[in-house]
Amino acid sequence: MEKINVMIVEDQAMPRALFEMYIKSNEKYNLVASIDNANVADIYCMKNGVDLILMDVITKGGASGLEASEKIKSMYPDTKIIIVTSMPEHSFIQKAKDIGIEGFWYKELNEMAIMDVVERVVAGERVYPSSTPKVQIGLCTSDDFTERELEVLRCIVKGYTDKEIASELYLSVETIHSKIKDLLSKTGYKSRTRLAVALMGSGLIIDDYQIK
């Protein structure tokens, strides 16, 4: 039986070593590359005929695994990709689905072993977690926020003014002012700056500049 060529894209030494061990110990798979920077992943695909990629969301130098996956999917649509991350950023799952990525696995949750996800993806399944990891934001947990509140929070992290948030979300400035007041009360933070710092520190919202 022809082996399945696997590439690992992971910048943290311990998980990369574990992934390498899992792949090498299974006779169905052939590890063709293990790299730490998503920016060159497409080159390795071209050289090695990769069938499956374990792709971290953020790799060396801040290179985005999601952007690399989108590029690879456009060039090699039959290459299957599993995103692996420990970051609870709530938009990652939807971005991965939009790109057409087949699997998504949280390193810290261990709901299922990574090789279980690999086997299911190779068999043709799309494997995604049912929810993002729960993190504490002041007096709240991440699942206490509505989708609209998360949109406002993302704008706060970007440093937008109330007027800019209103324009971005097609709401009135008064509505945005009220929502931010409610969010501060809900989380217990006294300023939007402290709230923004807490959001970025938790990994719930990662602004684009952090992954470029």
PDB file of N, CA and C in Angstrom, residues 47-87:
ATOM      1  N   LYS A  47       7.655  20.290  -3.873  1.00  0.00           N
ATOM      2  CA  LYS A  47       8.809  19.391  -3.982  1.00  0.00           C
ATOM      3  C   LYS A  47       8.514  17.970  -3.537  1.00  0.00           C
ATOM      4  N   ASN A  48       7.553  17.810  -2.620  1.00  0.00           N
ATOM      5  CA  ASN A  48       7.390  16.508  -1.964  1.00  0.00           C
ATOM      6  C   ASN A  48       6.083  15.777  -2.246  1.00  0.00           C
ATOM      7  N   GLY A  49       5.150  16.393  -2.946  1.00  0.00           N
ATOM      8  CA  GLY A  49       3.881  15.721  -3.185  1.00  0.00           C
ATOM      9  C   GLY A  49       3.157  15.389  -1.899  1.00  0.00           C
ATOM     10  N   VAL A  50       2.861  16.422  -1.105  1.00  0.00           N
ATOM     11  CA  VAL A  50       2.274  16.238   0.226  1.00  0.00           C
ATOM     12  C   VAL A  50       0.786  15.897   0.138  1.00  0.00           C
ATOM     13  N   ASP A  51       0.385  14.868   0.880  1.00  0.00           N
ATOM     14  CA  ASP A  51      -1.030  14.460   0.922  1.00  0.00           C
ATOM     15  C   ASP A  51      -1.775  15.067   2.108  1.00  0.00           C
ATOM     16  N   LEU A  52      -1.054  15.277   3.209  1.00  0.00           N
ATOM     17  CA  LEU A  52      -1.686  15.740   4.449  1.00  0.00           C
ATOM     18  C   LEU A  52      -0.729  16.675   5.188  1.00  0.00           C
ATOM     19  N   ILE A  53      -1.284  17.768   5.717  1.00  0.00           N
ATOM     20  CA  ILE A  53      -0.469  18.729   6.471  1.00  0.00           C
ATOM     21  C   ILE A  53      -1.072  18.938   7.857  1.00  0.00           C
ATOM     22  N   LEU A  54      -0.221  18.870   8.885  1.00  0.00           N
ATOM     23  CA  LEU A  54      -0.586  19.339  10.221  1.00  0.00           C
ATOM     24  C   LEU A  54      -0.029  20.756  10.328  1.00  0.00           C
ATOM     25  N   MET A  55      -0.902  21.738  10.361  1.00  0.00           N
ATOM     26  CA  MET A  55      -0.522  23.144  10.205  1.00  0.00           C
ATOM     27  C   MET A  55      -0.887  23.962  11.448  1.00  0.00           C
ATOM     28  N   ASP A  56       0.126  24.526  12.095  1.00  0.00           N
ATOM     29  CA  ASP A  56      -0.129  25.428  13.214  1.00  0.00           C
ATOM     30  C   ASP A  56      -0.711  26.738  12.686  1.00  0.00           C
ATOM     31  N   VAL A  57      -1.498  27.418  13.503  1.00  0.00           N
ATOM     32  CA  VAL A  57      -2.122  28.671  13.085  1.00  0.00           C
ATOM     33  C   VAL A  57      -1.094  29.789  12.948  1.00  0.00           C
ATOM     34  N   ILE A  58      -0.225  29.916  13.947  1.00  0.00           N
ATOM     35  CA  ILE A  58       0.801  30.955  13.916  1.00  0.00           C
ATOM     36  C   ILE A  58       2.161  30.297  14.069  1.00  0.00           C
ATOM     37  N   THR A  59       3.036  30.497  13.096  1.00  0.00           N
ATOM     38  CA  THR A  59       4.327  29.826  13.086  1.00  0.00           C
ATOM     39  C   THR A  59       5.465  30.840  13.208  1.00  0.00           C
ATOM     40  N   LYS A  60       6.664  30.393  12.955  1.00  0.00           N
ATOM     41  CA  LYS A  60       7.848  31.226  13.149  1.00  0.00           C
ATOM     42  C   LYS A  60       7.723  32.571  12.437  1.00  0.00           C
ATOM     43  N   GLY A  61       8.106  33.637  13.158  1.00  0.00           N
ATOM     44  CA  GLY A  61       8.044  34.975  12.590  1.00  0.00           C
ATOM     45  C   GLY A  61       6.639  35.513  12.445  1.00  0.00           C
ATOM     46  N   GLY A  62       5.650  34.832  13.061  1.00  0.00           N
ATOM     47  CA  GLY A  62       4.262  35.271  12.957  1.00  0.00           C
ATOM     48  C   GLY A  62       3.578  34.846  11.671  1.00  0.00           C
ATOM     49  N   ALA A  63       4.226  33.981  10.890  1.00  0.00           N
ATOM     50  CA  ALA A  63       3.635  33.529   9.628  1.00  0.00           C
ATOM     51  C   ALA A  63       2.328  32.781   9.885  1.00  0.00           C
ATOM     52  N   SER A  64       1.303  33.140   9.149  1.00  0.00           N
ATOM     53  CA  SER A  64      -0.037  32.592   9.357  1.00  0.00           C
ATOM     54  C   SER A  64      -0.238  31.247   8.669  1.00  0.00           C
ATOM     55  N   GLY A  65      -0.595  30.247   9.463  1.00  0.00           N
ATOM     56  CA  GLY A  65      -0.914  28.942   8.909  1.00  0.00           C
ATOM     57  C   GLY A  65      -2.185  28.953   8.094  1.00  0.00           C
ATOM     58  N   LEU A  66      -3.120  29.830   8.445  1.00  0.00           N
ATOM     59  CA  LEU A  66      -4.369  29.931   7.687  1.00  0.00           C
ATOM     60  C   LEU A  66      -4.115  30.517   6.302  1.00  0.00           C
ATOM     61  N   GLU A  67      -3.273  31.548   6.230  1.00  0.00           N
ATOM     62  CA  GLU A  67      -2.944  32.127   4.931  1.00  0.00           C
ATOM     63  C   GLU A  67      -2.189  31.119   4.070  1.00  0.00           C
ATOM     64  N   ALA A  68      -1.259  30.400   4.686  1.00  0.00           N
ATOM     65  CA  ALA A  68      -0.515  29.376   3.949  1.00  0.00           C
ATOM     66  C   ALA A  68      -1.451  28.282   3.453  1.00  0.00           C
ATOM     67  N   SER A  69      -2.413  27.899   4.289  1.00  0.00           N
ATOM     68  CA  SER A  69      -3.372  26.859   3.909  1.00  0.00           C
ATOM     69  C   SER A  69      -4.223  27.298   2.726  1.00  0.00           C
ATOM     70  N   GLU A  70      -4.644  28.557   2.744  1.00  0.00           N
ATOM     71  CA  GLU A  70      -5.453  29.071   1.632  1.00  0.00           C
ATOM     72  C   GLU A  70      -4.659  29.016   0.321  1.00  0.00           C
ATOM     73  N   LYS A  71      -3.395  29.392   0.390  1.00  0.00           N
ATOM     74  CA  LYS A  71      -2.529  29.350  -0.797  1.00  0.00           C
ATOM     75  C   LYS A  71      -2.342  27.918  -1.288  1.00  0.00           C
ATOM     76  N   ILE A  72      -2.092  27.004  -0.345  1.00  0.00           N
ATOM     77  CA  ILE A  72      -1.891  25.602  -0.708  1.00  0.00           C
ATOM     78  C   ILE A  72      -3.157  25.006  -1.305  1.00  0.00           C
ATOM     79  N   LYS A  73      -4.295  25.322  -0.722  1.00  0.00           N
ATOM     80  CA  LYS A  73      -5.568  24.805  -1.232  1.00  0.00           C
ATOM     81  C   LYS A  73      -5.838  25.280  -2.653  1.00  0.00           C
ATOM     82  N   SER A  74      -5.421  26.506  -2.961  1.00  0.00           N
ATOM     83  CA  SER A  74      -5.634  27.026  -4.319  1.00  0.00           C
ATOM     84  C   SER A  74      -4.735  26.327  -5.331  1.00  0.00           C
ATOM     85  N   MET A  75      -3.575  25.875  -4.883  1.00  0.00           N
ATOM     86  CA  MET A  75      -2.601  25.218  -5.759  1.00  0.00           C
ATOM     87  C   MET A  75      -2.764  23.701  -5.782  1.00  0.00           C
ATOM     88  N   TYR A  76      -3.071  23.134  -4.610  1.00  0.00           N
ATOM     89  CA  TYR A  76      -3.161  21.674  -4.458  1.00  0.00           C
ATOM     90  C   TYR A  76      -4.451  21.334  -3.695  1.00  0.00           C
ATOM     91  N   PRO A  77      -5.592  21.446  -4.359  1.00  0.00           N
ATOM     92  CA  PRO A  77      -6.880  21.262  -3.667  1.00  0.00           C
ATOM     93  C   PRO A  77      -7.080  19.885  -3.038  1.00  0.00           C
ATOM     94  N   ASP A  78      -6.356  18.879  -3.514  1.00  0.00           N
ATOM     95  CA  ASP A  78      -6.522  17.531  -2.960  1.00  0.00           C
ATOM     96  C   ASP A  78      -5.683  17.305  -1.691  1.00  0.00           C
ATOM     97  N   THR A  79      -4.779  18.240  -1.391  1.00  0.00           N
ATOM     98  CA  THR A  79      -3.978  18.119  -0.165  1.00  0.00           C
ATOM     99  C   THR A  79      -4.857  18.411   1.040  1.00  0.00           C
ATOM    100  N   LYS A  80      -4.935  17.481   1.962  1.00  0.00           N
ATOM    101  CA  LYS A  80      -5.761  17.656   3.153  1.00  0.00           C
ATOM    102  C   LYS A  80      -4.951  18.375   4.235  1.00  0.00           C
ATOM    103  N   ILE A  81      -5.643  19.241   4.985  1.00  0.00           N
ATOM    104  CA  ILE A  81      -4.978  20.049   6.007  1.00  0.00           C
ATOM    105  C   ILE A  81      -5.732  19.938   7.330  1.00  0.00           C
ATOM    106  N   ILE A  82      -4.974  19.797   8.399  1.00  0.00           N
ATOM    107  CA  ILE A  82      -5.531  19.857   9.754  1.00  0.00           C
ATOM    108  C   ILE A  82      -4.849  21.023  10.474  1.00  0.00           C
ATOM    109  N   ILE A  83      -5.639  21.989  10.893  1.00  0.00           N
ATOM    110  CA  ILE A  83      -5.108  23.106  11.678  1.00  0.00           C
ATOM    111  C   ILE A  83      -4.941  22.650  13.119  1.00  0.00           C
ATOM    112  N   VAL A  84      -3.776  22.944  13.701  1.00  0.00           N
ATOM    113  CA  VAL A  84      -3.539  22.634  15.119  1.00  0.00           C
ATOM    114  C   VAL A  84      -3.172  23.932  15.837  1.00  0.00           C
ATOM    115  N   THR A  85      -3.784  24.161  16.984  1.00  0.00           N
ATOM    116  CA  THR A  85      -3.516  25.397  17.716  1.00  0.00           C
ATOM    117  C   THR A  85      -3.893  25.238  19.177  1.00  0.00           C
ATOM    118  N   SER A  86      -3.311  26.087  20.010  1.00  0.00           N
ATOM    119  CA  SER A  86      -3.723  26.165  21.412  1.00  0.00           C
ATOM    120  C   SER A  86      -4.451  27.486  21.670  1.00  0.00           C
ATOM    121  N   MET A  87      -4.622  28.295  20.627  1.00  0.00           N
ATOM    122  CA  MET A  87      -5.218  29.628  20.777  1.00  0.00           C
ATOM    123  C   MET A  87      -6.731  29.575  20.610  1.00  0.00           C
TER     124      MET A  87
END
